[in-house]
Amino acid sequence: MQSSPRINLKTLAEHLGLSITTVSRALKDGPEVKPETVARVKQAAAALGYQPDAGGVYLRTGRTMKICSVFFAPEVTDYGDAGFLAQVDGVSRTLEGDNYNLIVLAQTASQSPLDTVRRVFQQRLADGVIFSRTMPMDERVRFCLEYKFPFVSFGRTELQTSHAFVDHDDEGGVYDAVIKLAGEGHRRIALFNPTGGLTYAGLRLRGYQRALAEVGLPWDPSLLVSADLSVWASQAALLALLQRDRGVSAILCANQLSMFGAMEAALEHGMDPTRDGLRIVGFGGMPFRMPFEQGVTYYYQPQRRDGEELARHMLALLAGSAPESLQTVLPYQRIDDLQRFRLELREQAAGSV
Amino acid sequence: MQSSPRINLKTLAEHLGLSITTVSRALKDGPEVKPETVARVKQAAAALGYQPDAGGVYLRTGRTMKICSVFFAPEVTDYGDAGFLAQVDGVSRTLEGDNYNLIVLAQTASQSPLDTVRRVFQQRLADGVIFSRTMPMDERVRFCLEYKFPFVSFGRTELQTSHAFVDHDDEGGVYDAVIKLAGEGHRRIALFNPTGGLTYAGLRLRGYQRALAEVGLPWDPSLLVSADLSVWASQAALLALLQRDRGVSAILCANQLSMFGAMEAALEHGMDPTRDGLRIVGFGGMPFRMPFEQGVTYYYQPQRRDGEELARHMLALLAGSAPESLQTVLPYQRIDDLQRFRLELREQAAGSV
DNA sequence: CGCACAATTCAAAACGTTTCGATTAACCTG
DNA sequence: CAGGTTAATCGAAACGTTTTGAATTGTGCG
């Protein structure tokens, strides 16, 4: 158990009086090796604590056994997105089973999204990449397709070539929300959408317009508000809306941060959510405690599951599955009573521990 | 700009009519290469988009150019810790300047903290490791010291051998809070501490007791409440406290999640923060909007800066600096008016963009 | 006994990089 | 111009692994 000379195939082979070739093959149950020898090698490897050197394996095989997930850092500017961590946890946990490790690369505001992906590819930082904030004509998707670099996007594109993705059914969620709100008598329903040309913003708009048409409400562009996906930006944009349009009685937010922004805007505008009957609809993962919770509807998706699905797709891709078969659109779960929902999650968590 | 043959030193050398040696040296400004040649090589490298292959570099130099940050996944169970992302952002951004990449390894509940660090070391996943949740006799610190593996702990230890760390001045923060609260007339001040034997829990207790002694208040063990660092656990523990002890007028929380827990507990107990004059003291990063904000004092530390400091220490360590010189204890900033503080941060952020 | 054939094992090459030591060319000194 | 010094470049080895092709044994059959 001496530690100075690091255990590698060579030391292991010398120690056993075998060749490097045989040891290497024995460790992966090569059929050319005598079963007896296999057992002997494996025992010695375990005893000496041999671990294959990742660099050596890569150089020979071209496989890094790493997957990269891109983390969009500018979103951290104010409250950050705790849900991303749950996703990371899901990805990490799923990859672990197949001996893959996760690299998280922070994408700063200064570099373009494509730069980050290109770097992963060119420096061979990982065998595949996972990214979000997907756009209809996403350049990262194009890049990966061109160089045949395995990837799973969190969000769909409108590109011809099909590829692996995981996405939320935002069109369906928004559609459902508008139908319900209209049923309750709401006439002026605002839609908040993130800027940046993300695919799901378009899908949300489609669901919105489809529902409006169905219930016979007019499509009023002034009810569509766009801003950055942060508390402050959405707050400012929605405050402006409330100030210029007294008829708005419901706001469809994009994620938790913009929901916080909507609530702050309502309070800043002097509204009392209970008295004024303002309805706020949010979308996202595990809901934080909010400034107020009356009149709030929440469309929920567990983000750890997103991560698990992303990782499963990635592993399947690397194992040779066709991208067409690796496309998931996950439905939202509608929550009307947040308090009760939290209690449920709490019991659920307590039960699993 | 042909894409099929990957650009490596060999192709680059052939393209320039130079040897691999010269090209390699030119790219790192080796003094043995004619300045003119250096320029020529660099230009060609840029034009062809040459990026050194991470695996090749590692195999030769033994440097992975990666740093691993361990992410404690069980904390995600409910609200997650958005602050960790800010830290990740800080680490990542700082490493980037020195061409290091960040690996985030999720530590699941099933594996011991030591396992994760050991894996990083044995598989040579990274050149160094950063971890938190440090304990006085931390086994990970012991391990890294024994194998001379570079590390920076977020949190101090009580081990003899000195090592690099970054920590918050929790003792000072708690001390300051108790002094102020006592000055306002509070007599029964509760201290919430996380379970798990973390170093900073002990430091908090020390600051608490020191302040009590100084202002002449008795040390009452029943005012010390311990539970997991989650909303639910802290909520349950603090609710129990409020129910059994009617005299408690202030609660010192540990992080944002336990502060949420304290507020939920107070509300569940039927308290009106304004009317009942309950003071809640929180510690942590960027403060979320909370269920109520009257009577709240917040001790703030920007977590992105934590990450930057951790990364700076790591880089210095790898450059050969003595660990003794890489020990930081950061003071908290006391915030009495959260609303105003958020506005300040907002303007600050707006100014920097 | 000679030959083919299977069962084991091995030597060597390759991946991309850095670096030691050697080589060449050019320049200076006496 | 011989001999020495410097500047610039190059060839080759090494890192740890997998894999191709070859070598060594043992066995069965004619």
PDB file of C-alpha atoms in Angstrom, chain A residues 11-254:
ATOM      1  CA  THR A  11       3.218  -0.934 -12.056  1.00  0.00           C
ATOM      2  CA  LEU A  12       0.284  -3.270 -11.816  1.00  0.00           C
ATOM      3  CA  ALA A  13       1.636  -5.425 -14.644  1.00  0.00           C
ATOM      4  CA  GLU A  14       5.108  -5.583 -13.136  1.00  0.00           C
ATOM      5  CA  HIS A  15       3.688  -6.466  -9.773  1.00  0.00           C
ATOM      6  CA  LEU A  16       1.805  -9.356 -11.336  1.00  0.00           C
ATOM      7  CA  GLY A  17       4.500 -10.467 -13.743  1.00  0.00           C
ATOM      8  CA  LEU A  18       2.188  -9.882 -16.688  1.00  0.00           C
ATOM      9  CA  SER A  19       2.210  -7.579 -19.689  1.00  0.00           C
ATOM     10  CA  ILE A  20       0.376  -4.282 -19.764  1.00  0.00           C
ATOM     11  CA  THR A  21      -1.829  -5.614 -22.534  1.00  0.00           C
ATOM     12  CA  THR A  22      -3.062  -8.540 -20.529  1.00  0.00           C
ATOM     13  CA  VAL A  23      -3.738  -6.482 -17.461  1.00  0.00           C
ATOM     14  CA  SER A  24      -5.672  -3.912 -19.457  1.00  0.00           C
ATOM     15  CA  ARG A  25      -7.764  -6.612 -21.069  1.00  0.00           C
ATOM     16  CA  ALA A  26      -8.323  -8.508 -17.872  1.00  0.00           C
ATOM     17  CA  LEU A  27      -9.731  -5.419 -16.197  1.00  0.00           C
ATOM     18  CA  LYS A  28     -12.445  -5.158 -18.811  1.00  0.00           C
ATOM     19  CA  ASP A  29     -13.143  -8.882 -18.968  1.00  0.00           C
ATOM     20  CA  GLY A  30     -11.579  -9.391 -22.373  1.00  0.00           C
ATOM     21  CA  PRO A  31     -12.418 -12.883 -23.690  1.00  0.00           C
ATOM     22  CA  GLU A  32      -8.805 -13.456 -24.687  1.00  0.00           C
ATOM     23  CA  VAL A  33      -7.656 -13.654 -21.094  1.00  0.00           C
ATOM     24  CA  LYS A  34      -7.767 -16.794 -19.017  1.00  0.00           C
ATOM     25  CA  PRO A  35     -10.561 -16.459 -16.417  1.00  0.00           C
ATOM     26  CA  GLU A  36      -8.107 -17.365 -13.720  1.00  0.00           C
ATOM     27  CA  THR A  37      -5.805 -14.517 -14.751  1.00  0.00           C
ATOM     28  CA  VAL A  38      -8.739 -12.106 -14.868  1.00  0.00           C
ATOM     29  CA  ALA A  39      -9.559 -12.905 -11.276  1.00  0.00           C
ATOM     30  CA  ARG A  40      -5.968 -12.512 -10.195  1.00  0.00           C
ATOM     31  CA  VAL A  41      -5.606  -9.141 -11.926  1.00  0.00           C
ATOM     32  CA  LYS A  42      -8.851  -7.775 -10.594  1.00  0.00           C
ATOM     33  CA  GLN A  43      -7.985  -8.752  -7.085  1.00  0.00           C
ATOM     34  CA  ALA A  44      -4.597  -7.082  -7.295  1.00  0.00           C
ATOM     35  CA  ALA A  45      -6.128  -3.959  -8.825  1.00  0.00           C
ATOM     36  CA  ALA A  46      -8.630  -3.690  -6.017  1.00  0.00           C
ATOM     37  CA  ALA A  47      -5.993  -4.340  -3.385  1.00  0.00           C
ATOM     38  CA  LEU A  48      -3.640  -1.695  -4.737  1.00  0.00           C
ATOM     39  CA  GLY A  49      -6.482   0.728  -5.399  1.00  0.00           C
ATOM     40  CA  TYR A  50      -5.870   1.055  -9.099  1.00  0.00           C
ATOM     41  CA  GLN A  51      -7.981   3.676 -10.864  1.00  0.00           C
ATOM     42  CA  PRO A  52      -7.573   4.230 -14.593  1.00  0.00           C
ATOM     43  CA  ASP A  53      -6.055   7.604 -15.348  1.00  0.00           C
ATOM     44  CA  ALA A  54      -8.656   9.724 -17.062  1.00  0.00           C
ATOM     45  CA  GLY A  55      -6.081  11.511 -19.213  1.00  0.00           C
ATOM     46  CA  GLY A  56      -4.545   8.341 -20.515  1.00  0.00           C
ATOM     47  CA  VAL A  57      -7.892   6.811 -21.361  1.00  0.00           C
ATOM     48  CA  TYR A  58      -8.946   9.934 -23.179  1.00  0.00           C
ATOM     49  CA  LEU A  59      -5.792  10.225 -25.208  1.00  0.00           C
ATOM     50  CA  ARG A  60      -6.208   6.719 -26.481  1.00  0.00           C
ATOM     51  CA  THR A  61      -9.980   6.465 -26.812  1.00  0.00           C
ATOM     52  CA  GLY A  62     -11.002  10.056 -27.344  1.00  0.00           C
ATOM     53  CA  ARG A  63     -13.542   9.789 -24.541  1.00  0.00           C
ATOM     54  CA  THR A  64     -13.295  12.167 -21.627  1.00  0.00           C
ATOM     55  CA  MET A  65     -16.124  10.557 -19.677  1.00  0.00           C
ATOM     56  CA  LYS A  66     -17.299  14.047 -18.884  1.00  0.00           C
ATOM     57  CA  ILE A  67     -20.442  15.940 -19.780  1.00  0.00           C
ATOM     58  CA  CYS A  68     -20.588  19.711 -19.729  1.00  0.00           C
ATOM     59  CA  SER A  69     -23.582  21.703 -18.601  1.00  0.00           C
ATOM     60  CA  VAL A  70     -23.534  25.394 -19.400  1.00  0.00           C
ATOM     61  CA  PHE A  71     -24.642  27.690 -16.634  1.00  0.00           C
ATOM     62  CA  PHE A  72     -25.884  31.094 -17.706  1.00  0.00           C
ATOM     63  CA  ALA A  73     -24.181  33.309 -15.153  1.00  0.00           C
ATOM     64  CA  PRO A  74     -25.742  36.708 -15.948  1.00  0.00           C
ATOM     65  CA  GLU A  75     -28.980  35.403 -14.451  1.00  0.00           C
ATOM     66  CA  VAL A  76     -27.305  35.443 -11.068  1.00  0.00           C
ATOM     67  CA  THR A  77     -27.187  39.234 -11.053  1.00  0.00           C
ATOM     68  CA  ASP A  78     -29.879  39.517  -8.448  1.00  0.00           C
ATOM     69  CA  TYR A  79     -31.657  36.541  -6.996  1.00  0.00           C
ATOM     70  CA  GLY A  80     -30.102  33.755  -9.024  1.00  0.00           C
ATOM     71  CA  ASP A  81     -31.950  30.669 -10.081  1.00  0.00           C
ATOM     72  CA  ALA A  82     -31.895  28.072  -7.362  1.00  0.00           C
ATOM     73  CA  GLY A  83     -33.690  25.680  -9.665  1.00  0.00           C
ATOM     74  CA  PHE A  84     -30.610  25.276 -11.802  1.00  0.00           C
ATOM     75  CA  LEU A  85     -28.945  23.583  -8.873  1.00  0.00           C
ATOM     76  CA  ALA A  86     -31.722  21.050  -8.678  1.00  0.00           C
ATOM     77  CA  GLN A  87     -31.190  20.415 -12.369  1.00  0.00           C
ATOM     78  CA  VAL A  88     -27.464  20.033 -11.823  1.00  0.00           C
ATOM     79  CA  ASP A  89     -28.186  17.591  -9.064  1.00  0.00           C
ATOM     80  CA  GLY A  90     -30.420  15.556 -11.351  1.00  0.00           C
ATOM     81  CA  VAL A  91     -27.876  15.513 -14.164  1.00  0.00           C
ATOM     82  CA  SER A  92     -25.024  14.637 -11.857  1.00  0.00           C
ATOM     83  CA  ARG A  93     -26.853  11.842 -10.142  1.00  0.00           C
ATOM     84  CA  THR A  94     -27.900  10.252 -13.409  1.00  0.00           C
ATOM     85  CA  LEU A  95     -24.488  10.487 -15.028  1.00  0.00           C
ATOM     86  CA  GLU A  96     -22.831   9.003 -12.002  1.00  0.00           C
ATOM     87  CA  GLY A  97     -24.327   5.596 -12.682  1.00  0.00           C
ATOM     88  CA  ASP A  98     -22.491   5.437 -15.999  1.00  0.00           C
ATOM     89  CA  ASN A  99     -19.219   6.743 -14.602  1.00  0.00           C
ATOM     90  CA  TYR A 100     -19.561  10.099 -16.249  1.00  0.00           C
ATOM     91  CA  ASN A 101     -18.700  13.297 -14.439  1.00  0.00           C
ATOM     92  CA  LEU A 102     -20.311  16.669 -14.822  1.00  0.00           C
ATOM     93  CA  ILE A 103     -18.491  19.858 -15.716  1.00  0.00           C
ATOM     94  CA  VAL A 104     -20.346  23.082 -15.122  1.00  0.00           C
ATOM     95  CA  LEU A 105     -19.078  25.882 -17.298  1.00  0.00           C
ATOM     96  CA  ALA A 106     -20.223  29.337 -16.365  1.00  0.00           C
ATOM     97  CA  GLN A 107     -21.162  31.398 -19.339  1.00  0.00           C
ATOM     98  CA  THR A 108     -20.331  34.999 -18.558  1.00  0.00           C
ATOM     99  CA  ALA A 109     -22.060  37.928 -20.143  1.00  0.00           C
ATOM    100  CA  SER A 110     -18.946  38.859 -22.100  1.00  0.00           C
ATOM    101  CA  GLN A 111     -18.680  35.692 -24.159  1.00  0.00           C
ATOM    102  CA  SER A 112     -21.218  34.574 -26.683  1.00  0.00           C
ATOM    103  CA  PRO A 113     -23.127  31.360 -26.022  1.00  0.00           C
ATOM    104  CA  LEU A 114     -21.473  29.861 -29.061  1.00  0.00           C
ATOM    105  CA  ASP A 115     -17.993  30.577 -27.712  1.00  0.00           C
ATOM    106  CA  THR A 116     -18.635  28.456 -24.679  1.00  0.00           C
ATOM    107  CA  VAL A 117     -19.860  25.487 -26.665  1.00  0.00           C
ATOM    108  CA  ARG A 118     -17.046  25.850 -29.150  1.00  0.00           C
ATOM    109  CA  ARG A 119     -14.536  25.773 -26.363  1.00  0.00           C
ATOM    110  CA  VAL A 120     -15.980  22.574 -24.950  1.00  0.00           C
ATOM    111  CA  PHE A 121     -15.701  21.026 -28.382  1.00  0.00           C
ATOM    112  CA  GLN A 122     -12.265  22.243 -29.357  1.00  0.00           C
ATOM    113  CA  GLN A 123     -10.536  21.654 -26.081  1.00  0.00           C
ATOM    114  CA  ARG A 124     -12.306  18.349 -25.736  1.00  0.00           C
ATOM    115  CA  LEU A 125     -13.503  19.368 -22.312  1.00  0.00           C
ATOM    116  CA  ALA A 126     -16.324  16.856 -22.498  1.00  0.00           C
ATOM    117  CA  ASP A 127     -17.937  14.210 -24.667  1.00  0.00           C
ATOM    118  CA  GLY A 128     -21.138  16.150 -24.908  1.00  0.00           C
ATOM    119  CA  VAL A 129     -22.788  19.384 -23.898  1.00  0.00           C
ATOM    120  CA  ILE A 130     -26.090  20.407 -22.345  1.00  0.00           C
ATOM    121  CA  PHE A 131     -27.325  23.970 -22.653  1.00  0.00           C
ATOM    122  CA  SER A 132     -30.466  25.987 -22.148  1.00  0.00           C
ATOM    123  CA  ARG A 133     -31.872  29.325 -23.324  1.00  0.00           C
ATOM    124  CA  THR A 134     -32.438  27.716 -26.677  1.00  0.00           C
ATOM    125  CA  MET A 135     -33.500  29.825 -29.622  1.00  0.00           C
ATOM    126  CA  PRO A 136     -35.454  28.893 -32.745  1.00  0.00           C
ATOM    127  CA  MET A 137     -32.384  29.169 -34.971  1.00  0.00           C
ATOM    128  CA  ASP A 138     -29.872  28.402 -32.280  1.00  0.00           C
ATOM    129  CA  GLU A 139     -26.273  28.819 -33.423  1.00  0.00           C
ATOM    130  CA  ARG A 140     -25.013  26.381 -30.811  1.00  0.00           C
ATOM    131  CA  VAL A 141     -27.332  23.717 -32.128  1.00  0.00           C
ATOM    132  CA  ARG A 142     -26.131  24.441 -35.641  1.00  0.00           C
ATOM    133  CA  PHE A 143     -22.521  24.229 -34.525  1.00  0.00           C
ATOM    134  CA  CYS A 144     -22.959  20.917 -32.745  1.00  0.00           C
ATOM    135  CA  LEU A 145     -24.877  19.451 -35.639  1.00  0.00           C
ATOM    136  CA  GLU A 146     -22.215  20.534 -38.100  1.00  0.00           C
ATOM    137  CA  TYR A 147     -19.375  19.037 -36.087  1.00  0.00           C
ATOM    138  CA  LYS A 148     -21.446  16.088 -34.952  1.00  0.00           C
ATOM    139  CA  PHE A 149     -20.824  16.941 -31.332  1.00  0.00           C
ATOM    140  CA  PRO A 150     -23.326  15.265 -29.008  1.00  0.00           C
ATOM    141  CA  PHE A 151     -25.669  17.696 -27.262  1.00  0.00           C
ATOM    142  CA  VAL A 152     -29.033  17.958 -25.592  1.00  0.00           C
ATOM    143  CA  SER A 153     -30.732  21.323 -25.576  1.00  0.00           C
ATOM    144  CA  PHE A 154     -33.083  22.384 -22.842  1.00  0.00           C
ATOM    145  CA  GLY A 155     -35.635  23.928 -25.136  1.00  0.00           C
ATOM    146  CA  ARG A 156     -36.701  23.280 -28.702  1.00  0.00           C
ATOM    147  CA  THR A 157     -35.527  24.839 -31.949  1.00  0.00           C
ATOM    148  CA  GLU A 158     -37.153  25.299 -35.316  1.00  0.00           C
ATOM    149  CA  LEU A 159     -34.256  23.846 -37.214  1.00  0.00           C
ATOM    150  CA  GLN A 160     -34.829  21.192 -39.850  1.00  0.00           C
ATOM    151  CA  THR A 161     -32.402  18.616 -38.567  1.00  0.00           C
ATOM    152  CA  SER A 162     -33.888  16.931 -35.569  1.00  0.00           C
ATOM    153  CA  HIS A 163     -31.928  16.689 -32.352  1.00  0.00           C
ATOM    154  CA  ALA A 164     -32.265  15.602 -28.753  1.00  0.00           C
ATOM    155  CA  PHE A 165     -33.992  18.000 -26.388  1.00  0.00           C
ATOM    156  CA  VAL A 166     -35.966  18.310 -23.188  1.00  0.00           C
ATOM    157  CA  ASP A 167     -38.531  21.044 -22.889  1.00  0.00           C
ATOM    158  CA  HIS A 168     -41.483  22.173 -20.824  1.00  0.00           C
ATOM    159  CA  ASP A 169     -44.879  22.474 -22.389  1.00  0.00           C
ATOM    160  CA  ASP A 170     -45.061  26.233 -22.026  1.00  0.00           C
ATOM    161  CA  GLU A 171     -47.538  26.608 -24.828  1.00  0.00           C
ATOM    162  CA  GLY A 172     -49.873  24.187 -23.112  1.00  0.00           C
ATOM    163  CA  GLY A 173     -49.359  25.778 -19.720  1.00  0.00           C
ATOM    164  CA  VAL A 174     -50.111  29.295 -20.893  1.00  0.00           C
ATOM    165  CA  TYR A 175     -53.056  28.081 -22.942  1.00  0.00           C
ATOM    166  CA  ASP A 176     -54.510  26.337 -19.920  1.00  0.00           C
ATOM    167  CA  ALA A 177     -53.998  29.376 -17.712  1.00  0.00           C
ATOM    168  CA  VAL A 178     -55.700  31.768 -20.118  1.00  0.00           C
ATOM    169  CA  ILE A 179     -58.679  29.456 -20.591  1.00  0.00           C
ATOM    170  CA  LYS A 180     -59.114  29.205 -16.832  1.00  0.00           C
ATOM    171  CA  LEU A 181     -58.697  32.939 -16.268  1.00  0.00           C
ATOM    172  CA  ALA A 182     -61.168  33.803 -18.995  1.00  0.00           C
ATOM    173  CA  GLY A 183     -63.588  31.373 -17.418  1.00  0.00           C
ATOM    174  CA  GLU A 184     -63.282  33.304 -14.195  1.00  0.00           C
ATOM    175  CA  GLY A 185     -64.212  36.466 -16.013  1.00  0.00           C
ATOM    176  CA  HIS A 186     -60.833  38.054 -16.632  1.00  0.00           C
ATOM    177  CA  ARG A 187     -60.831  40.200 -19.755  1.00  0.00           C
ATOM    178  CA  ARG A 188     -57.440  41.858 -19.804  1.00  0.00           C
ATOM    179  CA  ILE A 189     -54.785  39.220 -19.221  1.00  0.00           C
ATOM    180  CA  ALA A 190     -51.182  40.334 -19.544  1.00  0.00           C
ATOM    181  CA  LEU A 191     -48.404  38.071 -20.754  1.00  0.00           C
ATOM    182  CA  PHE A 192     -44.867  38.658 -19.541  1.00  0.00           C
ATOM    183  CA  ASN A 193     -42.207  37.194 -21.797  1.00  0.00           C
ATOM    184  CA  PRO A 194     -38.432  37.201 -21.505  1.00  0.00           C
ATOM    185  CA  THR A 195     -36.395  39.086 -24.056  1.00  0.00           C
ATOM    186  CA  GLY A 196     -33.640  37.445 -26.032  1.00  0.00           C
ATOM    187  CA  GLY A 197     -35.604  35.581 -28.669  1.00  0.00           C
ATOM    188  CA  LEU A 198     -35.824  32.331 -26.734  1.00  0.00           C
ATOM    189  CA  THR A 199     -37.940  29.634 -28.284  1.00  0.00           C
ATOM    190  CA  TYR A 200     -40.215  29.206 -25.340  1.00  0.00           C
ATOM    191  CA  ALA A 201     -41.179  32.864 -25.378  1.00  0.00           C
ATOM    192  CA  GLY A 202     -42.644  32.263 -28.810  1.00  0.00           C
ATOM    193  CA  LEU A 203     -44.409  29.132 -27.664  1.00  0.00           C
ATOM    194  CA  ARG A 204     -45.892  30.987 -24.736  1.00  0.00           C
ATOM    195  CA  LEU A 205     -47.202  33.650 -27.072  1.00  0.00           C
ATOM    196  CA  ARG A 206     -48.711  30.995 -29.315  1.00  0.00           C
ATOM    197  CA  GLY A 207     -50.507  29.344 -26.413  1.00  0.00           C
ATOM    198  CA  TYR A 208     -51.709  32.759 -25.302  1.00  0.00           C
ATOM    199  CA  GLN A 209     -53.080  33.771 -28.671  1.00  0.00           C
ATOM    200  CA  ARG A 210     -54.621  30.374 -29.295  1.00  0.00           C
ATOM    201  CA  ALA A 211     -56.498  30.548 -25.994  1.00  0.00           C
ATOM    202  CA  LEU A 212     -57.608  34.141 -26.551  1.00  0.00           C
ATOM    203  CA  ALA A 213     -59.039  33.200 -29.908  1.00  0.00           C
ATOM    204  CA  GLU A 214     -60.813  30.241 -28.432  1.00  0.00           C
ATOM    205  CA  VAL A 215     -62.546  32.203 -25.692  1.00  0.00           C
ATOM    206  CA  GLY A 216     -63.250  35.114 -27.992  1.00  0.00           C
ATOM    207  CA  LEU A 217     -61.019  37.719 -26.373  1.00  0.00           C
ATOM    208  CA  PRO A 218     -59.197  40.227 -28.579  1.00  0.00           C
ATOM    209  CA  TRP A 219     -55.450  40.036 -29.088  1.00  0.00           C
ATOM    210  CA  ASP A 220     -54.056  43.284 -27.715  1.00  0.00           C
ATOM    211  CA  PRO A 221     -50.306  43.710 -28.264  1.00  0.00           C
ATOM    212  CA  SER A 222     -50.091  46.244 -25.475  1.00  0.00           C
ATOM    213  CA  LEU A 223     -50.747  43.425 -23.021  1.00  0.00           C
ATOM    214  CA  LEU A 224     -47.536  41.687 -24.058  1.00  0.00           C
ATOM    215  CA  VAL A 225     -44.681  42.854 -21.834  1.00  0.00           C
ATOM    216  CA  SER A 226     -41.073  41.861 -22.417  1.00  0.00           C
ATOM    217  CA  ALA A 227     -38.001  42.310 -20.261  1.00  0.00           C
ATOM    218  CA  ASP A 228     -35.022  40.474 -18.858  1.00  0.00           C
ATOM    219  CA  LEU A 229     -35.727  37.436 -16.773  1.00  0.00           C
ATOM    220  CA  SER A 230     -34.822  39.101 -13.491  1.00  0.00           C
ATOM    221  CA  VAL A 231     -36.794  40.452 -10.573  1.00  0.00           C
ATOM    222  CA  TRP A 232     -35.812  44.023 -11.200  1.00  0.00           C
ATOM    223  CA  ALA A 233     -36.341  44.139 -14.913  1.00  0.00           C
ATOM    224  CA  SER A 234     -39.708  42.419 -14.807  1.00  0.00           C
ATOM    225  CA  GLN A 235     -40.794  44.548 -11.888  1.00  0.00           C
ATOM    226  CA  ALA A 236     -40.060  47.754 -13.782  1.00  0.00           C
ATOM    227  CA  ALA A 237     -41.749  46.545 -16.951  1.00  0.00           C
ATOM    228  CA  LEU A 238     -44.863  45.322 -15.168  1.00  0.00           C
ATOM    229  CA  LEU A 239     -45.151  48.413 -13.030  1.00  0.00           C
ATOM    230  CA  ALA A 240     -45.217  50.449 -16.203  1.00  0.00           C
ATOM    231  CA  LEU A 241     -47.975  48.213 -17.530  1.00  0.00           C
ATOM    232  CA  LEU A 242     -50.104  48.555 -14.392  1.00  0.00           C
ATOM    233  CA  GLN A 243     -49.679  52.301 -14.475  1.00  0.00           C
ATOM    234  CA  ARG A 244     -50.711  52.728 -18.081  1.00  0.00           C
ATOM    235  CA  ASP A 245     -53.491  50.123 -18.137  1.00  0.00           C
ATOM    236  CA  ARG A 246     -55.965  50.116 -15.270  1.00  0.00           C
ATOM    237  CA  GLY A 247     -57.927  47.202 -16.672  1.00  0.00           C
ATOM    238  CA  VAL A 248     -55.316  44.484 -16.264  1.00  0.00           C
ATOM    239  CA  SER A 249     -56.590  41.874 -13.836  1.00  0.00           C
ATOM    240  CA  ALA A 250     -54.211  38.997 -14.428  1.00  0.00           C
ATOM    241  CA  ILE A 251     -50.512  38.582 -15.238  1.00  0.00           C
ATOM    242  CA  LEU A 252     -48.874  35.493 -16.689  1.00  0.00           C
ATOM    243  CA  CYS A 253     -45.269  35.479 -15.537  1.00  0.00           C
ATOM    244  CA  ALA A 254     -42.427  33.494 -17.033  1.00  0.00           C
TER     245      ALA A 254
END
